[in-house]
mmCIF file of C-alpha atoms in Angstrom:
data_model
loop_
_atom_site.group_PDB
_atom_site.id
_atom_site.type_symbol
_atom_site.label_atom_id
_atom_site.label_comp_id
_atom_site.label_asym_id
_atom_site.label_seq_id
_atom_site.Cartn_x
_atom_site.Cartn_y
_atom_site.Cartn_z
ATOM 1 C CA MET A 1 268.492 185.280 94.788
ATOM 2 C CA ARG A 2 267.888 184.987 98.540
ATOM 3 C CA THR A 3 268.103 188.194 100.572
ATOM 4 C CA ASP A 4 270.993 186.896 102.672
ATOM 5 C CA GLU A 5 272.916 186.039 99.493
ATOM 6 C CA THR A 6 272.224 189.543 98.167
ATOM 7 C CA LEU A 7 273.495 191.204 101.338
ATOM 8 C CA ALA A 8 276.462 188.857 101.553
ATOM 9 C CA SER A 9 277.568 190.215 98.182
ATOM 10 C CA LEU A 10 277.704 193.724 99.677
ATOM 11 C CA THR A 11 280.462 192.723 102.102
ATOM 12 C CA PRO A 12 283.607 194.795 101.489
ATOM 13 C CA ILE A 13 286.776 192.915 100.648
ATOM 14 C CA ALA A 14 288.925 192.722 103.786
ATOM 15 C CA ALA A 15 292.142 190.733 104.225
ATOM 16 C CA GLY A 16 291.895 189.726 100.585
ATOM 17 C CA SER A 17 288.470 188.060 100.744
ATOM 18 C CA ARG A 18 284.749 188.823 100.853
ATOM 19 C CA ASP A 19 283.536 186.810 103.856
ATOM 20 C CA PRO A 20 280.280 188.134 105.362
ATOM 21 C CA GLU A 21 280.576 186.008 108.486
ATOM 22 C CA ALA A 22 284.112 187.148 109.320
ATOM 23 C CA PHE A 23 283.294 190.752 108.414
ATOM 24 C CA HIS A 24 280.159 191.094 110.525
ATOM 25 C CA ARG A 25 281.702 189.235 113.446
ATOM 26 C CA ALA A 26 284.696 191.587 113.396
ATOM 27 C CA LEU A 27 282.411 194.607 113.033
ATOM 28 C CA ALA A 28 280.253 193.429 115.944
ATOM 29 C CA HIS A 29 283.284 192.973 118.210
ATOM 30 C CA TRP A 30 284.530 196.422 117.208
ATOM 31 C CA ASN A 31 281.147 198.006 117.924
ATOM 32 C CA HIS A 32 281.059 196.297 121.310
ATOM 33 C CA ARG A 33 284.480 197.713 122.179
ATOM 34 C CA ARG A 34 284.053 201.215 120.802
ATOM 35 C CA LEU A 35 280.642 201.840 122.398
ATOM 36 C CA ALA A 36 281.641 200.522 125.824
ATOM 37 C CA VAL A 37 282.415 202.901 128.688
ATOM 38 C CA GLN A 38 286.189 203.425 128.622
ATOM 39 C CA THR A 39 289.013 205.351 130.249
ATOM 40 C CA PRO A 40 291.956 207.041 128.463
ATOM 41 C CA GLY A 41 294.663 204.632 127.347
ATOM 42 C CA GLY A 42 298.271 205.046 126.333
ATOM 43 C CA ASP A 43 297.879 203.868 122.744
ATOM 44 C CA TRP A 44 295.066 206.202 121.749
ATOM 45 C CA LEU A 45 296.655 206.826 118.352
ATOM 46 C CA GLY A 46 296.817 203.104 117.608
ATOM 47 C CA ASP A 47 293.193 202.773 118.653
ATOM 48 C CA LEU A 48 292.280 205.669 116.382
ATOM 49 C CA ASN A 49 294.046 204.065 113.411
ATOM 50 C CA ALA A 50 292.225 200.785 114.048
ATOM 51 C CA ASP A 51 288.922 202.653 114.301
ATOM 52 C CA PHE A 52 289.608 204.429 111.026
ATOM 53 C CA ARG A 53 290.148 201.128 109.242
ATOM 54 C CA MET A 54 286.874 199.742 110.598
ATOM 55 C CA LEU A 55 285.006 202.953 109.788
ATOM 56 C CA ARG A 56 286.157 202.690 106.178
ATOM 57 C CA LEU A 57 284.938 199.078 105.955
ATOM 58 C CA GLU A 58 281.675 199.945 107.685
ATOM 59 C CA GLY A 59 281.169 202.883 105.320
ATOM 60 C CA ALA A 60 281.876 200.742 102.263
ATOM 61 C CA PHE A 61 279.251 198.234 103.391
ATOM 62 C CA ILE A 62 276.595 200.864 104.106
ATOM 63 C CA GLU A 63 277.196 202.652 100.802
ATOM 64 C CA ALA A 64 276.912 199.381 98.890
ATOM 65 C CA PHE A 65 273.709 198.647 100.802
ATOM 66 C CA ARG A 66 272.324 202.098 99.953
ATOM 67 C CA ALA A 67 273.069 201.501 96.288
ATOM 68 C CA ARG A 68 271.256 198.161 96.496
ATOM 69 C CA VAL A 69 268.037 199.715 97.864
ATOM 70 C CA ALA A 70 268.171 202.926 95.800
ATOM 71 C CA PRO A 71 265.894 201.613 93.012
ATOM 72 C CA LEU A 72 263.335 200.541 95.623
ATOM 73 C CA VAL A 73 262.979 204.055 97.049
ATOM 74 C CA ALA A 74 263.614 206.208 93.973
ATOM 75 C CA GLU A 75 259.937 207.138 93.608
ATOM 76 C CA VAL A 76 258.944 207.725 97.251
ATOM 77 C CA PRO A 77 256.704 210.811 97.552
ATOM 78 C CA GLY A 78 258.001 214.069 99.013
ATOM 79 C CA ASP A 79 254.583 215.169 100.252
ATOM 80 C CA PRO A 80 254.466 214.458 104.018
ATOM 81 C CA ALA A 81 251.034 212.791 104.084
ATOM 82 C CA ALA A 82 251.772 210.706 101.007
ATOM 83 C CA PHE A 83 255.163 209.724 102.373
ATOM 84 C CA VAL A 84 253.713 208.563 105.694
ATOM 85 C CA ALA A 85 251.130 206.522 103.784
ATOM 86 C CA TRP A 86 253.972 204.931 101.767
ATOM 87 C CA PHE A 87 255.955 204.322 104.956
ATOM 88 C CA GLU A 88 253.016 202.730 106.780
ATOM 89 C CA GLY A 89 252.429 200.508 103.763
ATOM 90 C CA LEU A 90 255.742 198.802 104.542
ATOM 91 C CA LYS A 91 253.973 196.972 107.374
ATOM 92 C CA ASP A 92 252.206 194.824 104.782
ATOM 93 C CA SER A 93 254.391 195.050 101.684
ATOM 94 C CA GLY A 94 257.909 195.534 103.044
ATOM 95 C CA PRO A 95 260.637 192.865 102.913
ATOM 96 C CA GLY A 96 260.195 190.109 105.487
ATOM 97 C CA GLN A 97 256.672 191.009 106.543
ATOM 98 C CA TRP A 98 254.346 188.206 107.641
ATOM 99 C CA ASP A 99 257.170 185.706 107.609
ATOM 100 C CA PRO A 100 255.905 182.185 108.420
ATOM 101 C CA LEU A 101 258.579 181.815 111.087
ATOM 102 C CA PHE A 102 256.540 183.720 113.662
ATOM 103 C CA PRO A 103 253.226 181.825 113.516
ATOM 104 C CA TRP A 104 255.359 178.678 113.794
ATOM 105 C CA LEU A 105 257.118 180.048 116.886
ATOM 106 C CA ALA A 106 253.720 180.842 118.403
ATOM 107 C CA ALA A 107 252.050 177.516 117.669
ATOM 108 C CA ASP A 108 254.588 174.755 116.999
ATOM 109 C CA ALA A 109 258.141 175.555 118.120
ATOM 110 C CA SER A 110 259.642 173.676 121.038
ATOM 111 C CA LEU A 111 261.142 175.455 124.024
ATOM 112 C CA ASP A 112 264.617 174.706 122.703
ATOM 113 C CA ASP A 113 263.631 176.226 119.352
ATOM 114 C CA LEU A 114 262.397 179.426 120.999
ATOM 115 C CA LYS A 115 265.453 179.643 123.203
ATOM 116 C CA TRP A 116 267.756 179.309 120.192
ATOM 117 C CA PHE A 117 265.784 181.988 118.347
ATOM 118 C CA LEU A 118 265.850 184.372 121.314
ATOM 119 C CA THR A 119 269.569 183.773 121.848
ATOM 120 C CA GLN A 120 270.176 184.927 118.280
ATOM 121 C CA GLU A 121 267.917 187.936 118.769
ATOM 122 C CA ALA A 122 269.499 188.910 122.095
ATOM 123 C CA ALA A 123 273.042 188.673 120.746
ATOM 124 C CA GLY A 124 272.037 190.824 117.759
ATOM 125 C CA GLU A 125 270.233 193.432 119.861
ATOM 126 C CA ALA A 126 271.848 196.824 119.233
ATOM 127 C CA GLY A 127 270.019 198.622 122.080
ATOM 128 C CA PHE A 128 267.072 200.628 120.793
ATOM 129 C CA ASP A 129 267.428 203.214 123.564
ATOM 130 C CA ASP A 130 271.053 203.967 122.703
ATOM 131 C CA LEU A 131 270.297 204.107 118.970
ATOM 132 C CA VAL A 132 267.551 206.670 119.620
ATOM 133 C CA ALA A 133 269.897 208.680 121.825
ATOM 134 C CA TYR A 134 272.592 208.790 119.147
ATOM 135 C CA THR A 135 270.099 209.672 116.423
ATOM 136 C CA GLN A 136 268.426 212.610 118.177
ATOM 137 C CA VAL A 137 271.597 214.741 118.369
ATOM 138 C CA LYS A 138 270.976 218.176 116.768
ATOM 139 C CA LEU A 139 267.588 217.242 115.311
ATOM 140 C CA PRO A 140 264.989 220.030 114.959
ATOM 141 C CA ALA A 141 262.845 220.571 118.050
ATOM 142 C CA ARG A 142 259.682 218.664 117.123
ATOM 143 C CA PRO A 143 261.353 215.412 115.945
ATOM 144 C CA LYS A 144 263.824 215.697 118.806
ATOM 145 C CA LEU A 145 260.971 215.850 121.316
ATOM 146 C CA GLU A 146 259.373 212.741 119.808
ATOM 147 C CA LEU A 147 262.625 210.818 120.039
ATOM 148 C CA ALA A 148 262.969 212.081 123.607
ATOM 149 C CA ARG A 149 259.501 210.763 124.476
ATOM 150 C CA ASN A 150 260.366 207.445 122.892
ATOM 151 C CA TYR A 151 263.634 207.316 124.815
ATOM 152 C CA TRP A 152 261.842 208.151 128.073
ATOM 153 C CA ASP A 153 259.551 205.167 127.535
ATOM 154 C CA GLU A 154 262.634 203.014 126.868
ATOM 155 C CA MET A 155 263.942 204.288 130.212
ATOM 156 C CA GLY A 156 260.807 203.106 132.007
ATOM 157 C CA ARG A 157 259.778 206.745 132.491
ATOM 158 C CA GLY A 158 262.379 207.011 135.237
ATOM 159 C CA ASN A 159 261.544 203.689 136.892
ATOM 160 C CA MET A 160 264.460 201.259 136.798
ATOM 161 C CA GLY A 161 262.122 198.267 136.858
ATOM 162 C CA GLY A 162 260.403 199.495 133.712
ATOM 163 C CA MET A 163 263.542 200.069 131.622
ATOM 164 C CA HIS A 164 263.268 198.070 128.422
ATOM 165 C CA GLY A 165 266.922 197.032 128.086
ATOM 166 C CA PRO A 166 267.152 195.491 131.578
ATOM 167 C CA MET A 167 263.695 193.959 131.005
ATOM 168 C CA LEU A 168 265.133 192.060 128.031
ATOM 169 C CA ASP A 169 268.169 191.136 130.140
ATOM 170 C CA ARG A 170 265.840 189.612 132.751
ATOM 171 C CA ALA A 171 264.132 187.576 130.024
ATOM 172 C CA VAL A 172 267.553 186.289 128.943
ATOM 173 C CA ILE A 173 268.334 185.281 132.535
ATOM 174 C CA ALA A 174 264.905 183.712 133.122
ATOM 175 C CA LEU A 175 265.330 181.527 130.026
ATOM 176 C CA ASP A 176 268.996 180.777 130.831
ATOM 177 C CA LEU A 177 270.193 182.065 127.472
ATOM 178 C CA LYS A 178 273.881 182.574 126.732
ATOM 179 C CA PRO A 179 274.114 185.036 123.819
ATOM 180 C CA THR A 180 277.585 185.686 122.384
ATOM 181 C CA ILE A 181 278.829 187.406 119.254
ATOM 182 C CA ASP A 182 280.773 184.338 118.140
ATOM 183 C CA GLY A 183 277.747 182.076 118.618
ATOM 184 C CA THR A 184 275.436 184.242 116.517
ATOM 185 C CA LEU A 185 274.557 183.904 112.837
ATOM 186 C CA TRP A 186 276.157 186.596 110.689
ATOM 187 C CA GLN A 187 272.737 187.687 109.460
ATOM 188 C CA SER A 188 271.732 188.751 112.982
ATOM 189 C CA LEU A 189 275.045 190.526 113.478
ATOM 190 C CA CYS A 190 274.549 192.285 110.137
ATOM 191 C CA LEU A 191 271.227 193.692 111.357
ATOM 192 C CA ALA A 192 272.787 195.067 114.553
ATOM 193 C CA ASN A 193 275.833 196.388 112.690
ATOM 194 C CA THR A 194 273.629 198.184 110.162
ATOM 195 C CA MET A 195 271.478 199.805 112.856
ATOM 196 C CA THR A 196 274.583 200.864 114.803
ATOM 197 C CA ALA A 197 276.274 202.319 111.726
ATOM 198 C CA LEU A 198 273.210 204.385 110.801
ATOM 199 C CA ALA A 199 272.720 205.760 114.326
ATOM 200 C CA THR A 200 276.352 206.565 115.105
ATOM 201 C CA THR A 201 277.241 208.173 111.751
ATOM 202 C CA ARG A 202 275.903 211.689 111.293
ATOM 203 C CA ARG A 203 275.625 211.451 107.517
ATOM 204 C CA TYR A 204 273.056 208.658 108.027
ATOM 205 C CA VAL A 205 270.751 210.410 110.516
ATOM 206 C CA TYR A 206 267.733 210.291 108.201
ATOM 207 C CA GLN A 207 268.381 206.627 107.424
ATOM 208 C CA SER A 208 268.511 205.910 111.148
ATOM 209 C CA ILE A 209 265.183 207.667 111.685
ATOM 210 C CA GLY A 210 263.645 205.483 108.984
ATOM 211 C CA ALA A 211 265.188 202.294 110.365
ATOM 212 C CA LEU A 212 264.093 202.991 113.946
ATOM 213 C CA GLY A 213 260.638 204.067 112.836
ATOM 214 C CA VAL A 214 260.057 200.917 110.802
ATOM 215 C CA VAL A 215 260.971 198.795 113.832
ATOM 216 C CA GLU A 216 258.182 200.471 115.791
ATOM 217 C CA LEU A 217 255.839 199.979 112.831
ATOM 218 C CA THR A 218 256.463 196.285 112.182
ATOM 219 C CA ALA A 219 257.561 194.764 115.496
ATOM 220 C CA PRO A 220 254.232 194.455 117.405
ATOM 221 C CA THR A 221 252.840 191.482 115.459
ATOM 222 C CA ARG A 222 256.132 189.573 115.605
ATOM 223 C CA VAL A 223 256.824 190.110 119.293
ATOM 224 C CA GLY A 224 253.203 189.297 120.108
ATOM 225 C CA LEU A 225 253.604 185.899 118.427
ATOM 226 C CA VAL A 226 256.858 185.310 120.321
ATOM 227 C CA ALA A 227 255.008 186.112 123.556
ATOM 228 C CA ASP A 228 252.274 183.647 122.551
ATOM 229 C CA GLY A 229 254.851 180.931 122.023
ATOM 230 C CA LEU A 230 256.479 181.560 125.396
ATOM 231 C CA LYS A 231 253.078 181.474 127.109
ATOM 232 C CA ARG A 232 252.096 178.236 125.326
ATOM 233 C CA LEU A 233 255.272 176.613 126.629
ATOM 234 C CA GLY A 234 254.637 177.729 130.215
ATOM 235 C CA CYS A 235 257.501 180.220 130.435
ATOM 236 C CA PRO A 236 257.393 182.549 133.462
ATOM 237 C CA THR A 237 255.982 186.065 133.285
ATOM 238 C CA GLU A 238 259.481 187.529 133.652
ATOM 239 C CA ALA A 239 260.486 185.832 130.403
ATOM 240 C CA ARG A 240 257.416 187.152 128.551
ATOM 241 C CA LYS A 241 257.047 190.686 129.914
ATOM 242 C CA TYR A 242 259.364 192.410 127.416
ATOM 243 C CA PHE A 243 257.554 190.889 124.425
ATOM 244 C CA VAL A 244 254.044 191.473 125.770
ATOM 245 C CA LEU A 245 254.896 195.123 126.463
ATOM 246 C CA HIS A 246 256.260 195.800 122.976
ATOM 247 C CA ALA A 247 253.340 194.082 121.288
ATOM 248 C CA GLN A 248 251.176 196.915 122.634
ATOM 249 C CA LEU A 249 253.438 199.914 123.243
ATOM 250 C CA ASP A 250 255.108 199.933 119.835
ATOM 251 C CA ILE A 251 251.760 200.496 118.124
ATOM 252 C CA GLU A 252 251.447 203.870 119.863
ATOM 253 C CA HIS A 253 255.140 204.565 119.380
ATOM 254 C CA SER A 254 254.777 204.062 115.634
ATOM 255 C CA ARG A 255 251.827 206.446 115.305
ATOM 256 C CA ALA A 256 253.648 209.140 117.264
ATOM 257 C CA TRP A 257 256.959 208.609 115.406
ATOM 258 C CA ASN A 258 255.280 208.988 112.032
ATOM 259 C CA ALA A 259 253.295 212.087 113.032
ATOM 260 C CA GLU A 260 255.913 213.889 115.109
ATOM 261 C CA ALA A 261 259.213 212.847 113.524
ATOM 262 C CA LEU A 262 258.572 211.885 109.891
ATOM 263 C CA VAL A 263 255.997 214.542 109.009
ATOM 264 C CA PRO A 264 257.937 217.624 110.215
ATOM 265 C CA LEU A 265 261.213 216.377 108.723
ATOM 266 C CA VAL A 266 259.674 215.802 105.297
ATOM 267 C CA GLU A 267 257.764 219.113 105.525
ATOM 268 C CA ALA A 268 261.052 220.926 106.134
ATOM 269 C CA ASP A 269 262.982 219.033 103.443
ATOM 270 C CA PRO A 270 261.039 216.793 101.027
ATOM 271 C CA ALA A 271 264.321 215.411 99.684
ATOM 272 C CA CYS A 272 264.984 213.698 103.020
ATOM 273 C CA ALA A 273 262.059 211.316 102.392
ATOM 274 C CA ARG A 274 264.268 209.170 100.161
ATOM 275 C CA HIS A 275 266.936 208.884 102.861
ATOM 276 C CA ILE A 276 264.373 207.958 105.516
ATOM 277 C CA ALA A 277 262.945 205.377 103.124
ATOM 278 C CA GLU A 278 266.425 203.950 102.511
ATOM 279 C CA GLY A 279 266.927 203.291 106.203
ATOM 280 C CA ALA A 280 263.507 201.683 106.557
ATOM 281 C CA VAL A 281 264.026 199.312 103.631
ATOM 282 C CA MET A 282 267.572 198.477 104.763
ATOM 283 C CA ARG A 283 266.281 197.519 108.212
ATOM 284 C CA LEU A 284 263.493 195.374 106.744
ATOM 285 C CA MET A 285 265.905 193.612 104.385
ATOM 286 C CA CYS A 286 268.173 192.828 107.336
ATOM 287 C CA GLY A 287 265.191 191.391 109.191
ATOM 288 C CA GLU A 288 264.173 189.359 106.161
ATOM 289 C CA GLN A 289 267.599 187.779 105.867
ATOM 290 C CA CYS A 290 267.516 186.916 109.589
ATOM 291 C CA PHE A 291 264.118 185.234 109.290
ATOM 292 C CA GLU A 292 265.305 183.205 106.290
ATOM 293 C CA ALA A 293 268.437 182.087 108.142
ATOM 294 C CA TYR A 294 266.486 181.278 111.317
ATOM 295 C CA ARG A 295 263.944 179.197 109.387
ATOM 296 C CA SER A 296 266.699 177.350 107.581
ATOM 297 C CA HIS A 297 268.296 176.400 110.895
ATOM 298 C CA LEU A 298 265.183 175.715 112.960
ATOM 299 C CA TRP A 299 263.093 173.897 110.388
ATOM 300 C CA CYS A 300 266.027 171.785 109.280
ATOM 301 C CA ARG A 301 266.609 170.864 112.923
ATOM 302 C CA ALA A 302 262.907 170.178 113.516
ATOM 303 C CA GLY A 303 262.817 167.946 110.434
ATOM 304 C CA ALA A 304 265.896 166.069 111.579
ATOM 305 C CA MET A 305 264.399 165.501 115.029
ATOM 306 C CA ALA A 306 261.120 164.266 113.534
ATOM 307 C CA TYR A 307 263.057 161.884 111.276
ATOM 308 C CA ALA A 308 265.079 160.606 114.256
ATOM 309 C CA ALA A 309 261.882 160.030 116.242
ATOM 310 C CA GLU A 310 260.542 157.794 113.468
#
């Protein structure tokens, strides 16, 4: 069974049906509204009731997802050094690693292909800086400091021009992308919804730490290949800067995250290793389903264009 089919089956039944596209689109719109800067409104109780309904659906999805990955993480070691070795092994053996999509983007994709791919990625971007900020609340001092250092890098170390979120926004503008929730595949929305749920829900703090940490671990190779594709196609530096930066910086981020966040947390409570592992595997499975869906769309389109050219 394909990963996206597996995760589609985890969708909670809402409005009498199990529709992953409708569910993740609704969840994405809700996340966009609830995390936006707001002012007090008159119908706060109605808003609260609506939030409660969505929180129940979100929770049902995450709990079903946790149950799905539980057998995959049941035997993770509780020794800190052994756990970090297991965690770092996900770079090679985890779901979705070394997907053929990325070498193709680097070497063969057209500009339209890359722009479609990046539109999906931009629309599904949950905001790494905000996820780190949510996750660090009330953590012990040493992991909290590591997340603070990571966040400070995301903030361009106090330099507005170096902030990672606006850097991605400038890439979107330079490539004239138009990302929207309703124009995005549900698989990409599912990834963002999962990351947001883990970071904003206190019972999933350890899962969020695992999910964020595995992004730092596995992203450099992928974003480096995306940067190579953009360079091959003559895209301007402003469109490539975000990807070039993360191809290098995330390597150091991953080493520090593992040493300064994972190790002390597992030392203090070996049982938390399983929860961290859950979040990491959940994030990788979400990525895997995105890559499968992207390949299905892009390679089908490329084949159709080649056929038309003949």
